[in-house]
Amino acid sequence: MTSSKWISGLAIALISAAIALTHLTASNALTGLYSFGYDHSSTAETRSASNPNYGETTPTNDGPFVQFPANYQQQFFHYVTVDCSNSGIVRQMYVNRAALDTLKTSNTIPSSTVIVMETHSARRGSNGRLTPTRLNNVFIREKRDEWQVNADSGEWRSAWYSPSGSLVSNGQTSCIGCHTMVRERDYLFTLPALMAAAQTKQLQYQETEFGTSVCR
């Protein structure tokens, strides 16, 4: 009886030791993960810094991500208002000031140019012009060296955002297809107004040259 109790006690002791060893091994394994650089405190912001397409669910055409420029209404220059009479849409166009300054002495749109286009619902004012009533969408076009998507895209990429700055689409196909209509203007519909604004630093106005507004 005494021998049996001794054997049972030894078995219990061995099982307890095995459990403790298992817990210790697991703890050391987690410690090893942290010590070898596993970033358990990683945030979406830090991940997106290394992956510019983090969180993107729309087509990217295997290219870089066109960001929403914060405070563009204060930081950029409002260079033209475009009335699209047939569709009742007003476009408010902005450009980053560094690009505008370069254009004053150059006829070439520089790399790092950022164009912001707001599309607004509108009503007809007493002067016959359209008056914006509601901001619907914000479209961004950015030009950078070697950003060519295909043979007919120039070096531009585009993105579509909501008024709050949330990404709607980063697909390039429809934007490229439309802007090929003005490839001789470096793929910008408002190039004449942009060049005039660079020289005068005054807001320009124009009626759309086309029957409707594709970007709503």
C-alpha positions in Angstrom: 0.0 0.0 0.0 2.8 2.4 0.9 4.7 1.5 -2.3 1.5 2.2 -4.3 1.0 5.6 -2.7 4.6 6.5 -3.4 4.3 5.6 -7.1 1.0 7.6 -7.4 2.7 10.6 -5.8 5.6 10.3 -8.2 3.3 10.2 -11.2 1.4 13.3 -10.0 4.7 15.1 -9.6 5.9 14.2 -13.0 2.6 15.3 -14.6 2.8 18.7 -12.8 6.3 19.2 -14.0 5.3 18.4 -17.6 2.5 21.0 -17.4 4.8 23.6 -16.0 7.4 22.9 -18.7 4.7 23.3 -21.4 3.6 26.7 -20.1 7.2 27.9 -19.9 8.0 26.8 -23.5 4.9 28.6 -24.8 5.9 31.8 -22.9 9.4 31.6 -24.2 8.1 31.1 -27.8 6.0 34.3 -27.5 9.0 36.2 -26.0 11.0 35.0 -29.0 8.5 36.4 -31.4 8.7 39.8 -29.8 12.4 39.8 -29.6 12.7 38.9 -33.3 10.8 41.9 -34.3 7.1 40.8 -34.3 5.3 44.1 -34.0 2.3 43.2 -31.9 1.4 46.9 -31.5 1.3 47.6 -35.2 -1.5 50.0 -36.4 -3.2 50.6 -39.7 -1.2 53.8 -40.1 2.2 52.1 -39.7 1.2 49.3 -42.0 0.0 51.6 -44.6 3.2 53.6 -44.5 5.0 50.5 -45.8 2.2 49.4 -48.1 0.5 52.4 -49.8 -2.3 50.1 -51.1 -3.2 48.9 -47.5 -7.0 48.7 -47.2 -7.6 49.3 -50.9 -10.2 47.1 -52.4 -10.7 48.6 -55.9 -8.5 48.1 -58.9 -5.1 49.7 -58.7 -3.6 48.7 -62.1 -0.5 47.6 -60.1 0.6 51.1 -59.4 1.0 53.7 -56.7 -1.8 55.1 -54.7 -3.0 58.7 -55.3 -3.5 60.2 -51.9 -6.2 62.7 -50.9 -4.4 66.0 -50.2 -5.4 67.3 -46.8 -6.5 71.0 -46.6 -6.3 71.4 -50.3 -8.9 74.2 -50.3 -6.5 76.3 -48.2 -3.1 75.0 -49.5 -3.9 74.8 -53.2 -4.8 77.5 -55.7 -8.4 77.5 -57.1 -7.5 78.1 -60.7 -10.8 77.5 -62.7 -14.5 77.0 -62.3 -16.1 74.9 -65.1 -19.8 75.0 -65.8 -21.2 71.9 -67.4 -24.6 73.3 -68.4 -26.1 70.2 -70.0 -25.7 68.1 -66.9 -26.1 70.9 -64.3 -22.7 70.2 -62.8 -20.1 72.7 -61.6 -16.4 71.7 -61.4 -14.1 73.6 -59.0 -10.5 72.9 -59.9 -7.4 73.3 -57.7 -3.7 72.9 -58.3 -0.8 72.7 -55.8 1.1 76.0 -55.7 4.5 74.6 -56.4 3.3 73.4 -59.8 1.6 76.7 -60.5 4.8 78.6 -59.7 6.7 76.3 -62.1 4.2 76.9 -64.9 4.7 80.6 -64.8 8.1 80.1 -66.5 7.5 76.8 -68.2 5.1 75.4 -70.7 5.5 71.8 -69.4 3.4 70.4 -66.5 6.0 69.4 -64.0 6.3 66.1 -62.1 4.5 66.3 -58.7 1.7 68.3 -60.1 -1.6 67.6 -58.2 -5.0 68.6 -59.6 -8.1 68.4 -57.5 -11.5 68.5 -59.1 -14.6 69.0 -57.0 -18.0 68.2 -58.7 -21.0 70.1 -57.4 -24.7 69.9 -58.1 -25.8 73.4 -59.1 -28.7 75.7 -59.9 -28.9 78.4 -62.5 -28.1 81.9 -61.0 -29.6 85.2 -62.1 -26.5 85.9 -64.1 -27.0 82.8 -66.2 -24.1 81.0 -64.5 -24.4 77.8 -62.5 -24.2 78.3 -58.7 -22.8 75.3 -56.7 -25.3 73.9 -54.2 -23.8 70.6 -53.0 -20.4 69.0 -53.2 -20.8 65.4 -54.6 -17.3 64.0 -55.3 -13.6 64.9 -55.3 -11.3 63.6 -58.0 -7.5 63.7 -57.7 -5.0 63.6 -60.6 -1.3 63.5 -59.9 1.6 63.5 -62.3 5.0 61.9 -61.5 7.9 60.7 -63.5 7.5 57.1 -64.7 3.9 56.8 -63.5 2.8 55.7 -66.9 -0.1 53.2 -66.6 -0.2 52.4 -70.4 0.9 53.9 -73.7 -1.9 56.5 -73.6 -2.1 57.7 -70.0 0.8 60.2 -69.9 2.4 60.1 -66.5 -0.9 60.7 -64.6 -2.8 58.6 -62.1 -6.2 59.3 -60.6 -8.4 58.6 -57.7 -12.0 59.2 -56.8 -12.9 60.3 -53.2 -16.0 61.2 -51.3 -16.3 64.8 -50.0 -15.2 63.5 -46.6 -12.0 62.1 -48.1 -12.9 58.4 -48.1 -11.6 56.5 -51.2 -14.3 55.5 -53.6 -12.1 54.1 -56.4 -8.5 53.9 -57.4 -9.2 52.3 -60.7 -7.5 54.0 -63.7 -9.2 52.6 -66.8 -12.2 55.0 -67.1 -10.1 58.1 -66.3 -7.5 57.2 -68.9 -10.2 56.5 -71.5 -11.7 59.9 -71.0 -8.5 62.0 -70.8 -7.2 60.6 -74.1 -9.6 63.1 -75.7 -7.1 65.8 -74.7 -3.8 64.0 -75.0 -2.3 67.0 -76.9 -2.9 69.0 -73.7 -0.9 66.6 -71.6 -4.2 64.9 -70.8 -5.7 67.9 -69.0 -9.1 69.3 -70.1 -8.4 72.6 -68.3 -4.8 73.1 -69.5 -5.5 76.5 -71.1 -7.1 77.8 -67.9 -4.3 76.4 -65.8 -1.7 78.2 -68.0 -3.6 81.5 -67.8 -3.9 81.2 -64.0 -0.2 80.6 -63.7 0.5 83.9 -65.5 -2.2 86.0 -63.8 -2.8 84.3 -60.5 -6.5 84.9 -61.0 -9.4 82.4 -61.0 -10.4 81.5 -64.5 -13.9 80.5 -65.8 -14.9 78.3 -68.7 -17.9 76.4 -70.1 -17.1 72.7 -70.7 -16.2 71.9 -74.3 -18.2 68.7 -74.1 -21.9 68.0 -74.0 -22.0 66.4 -70.6 -20.1 65.8 -67.4 -18.8 62.2 -67.1 -17.4 62.8 -63.6 -20.4 63.5 -61.3 
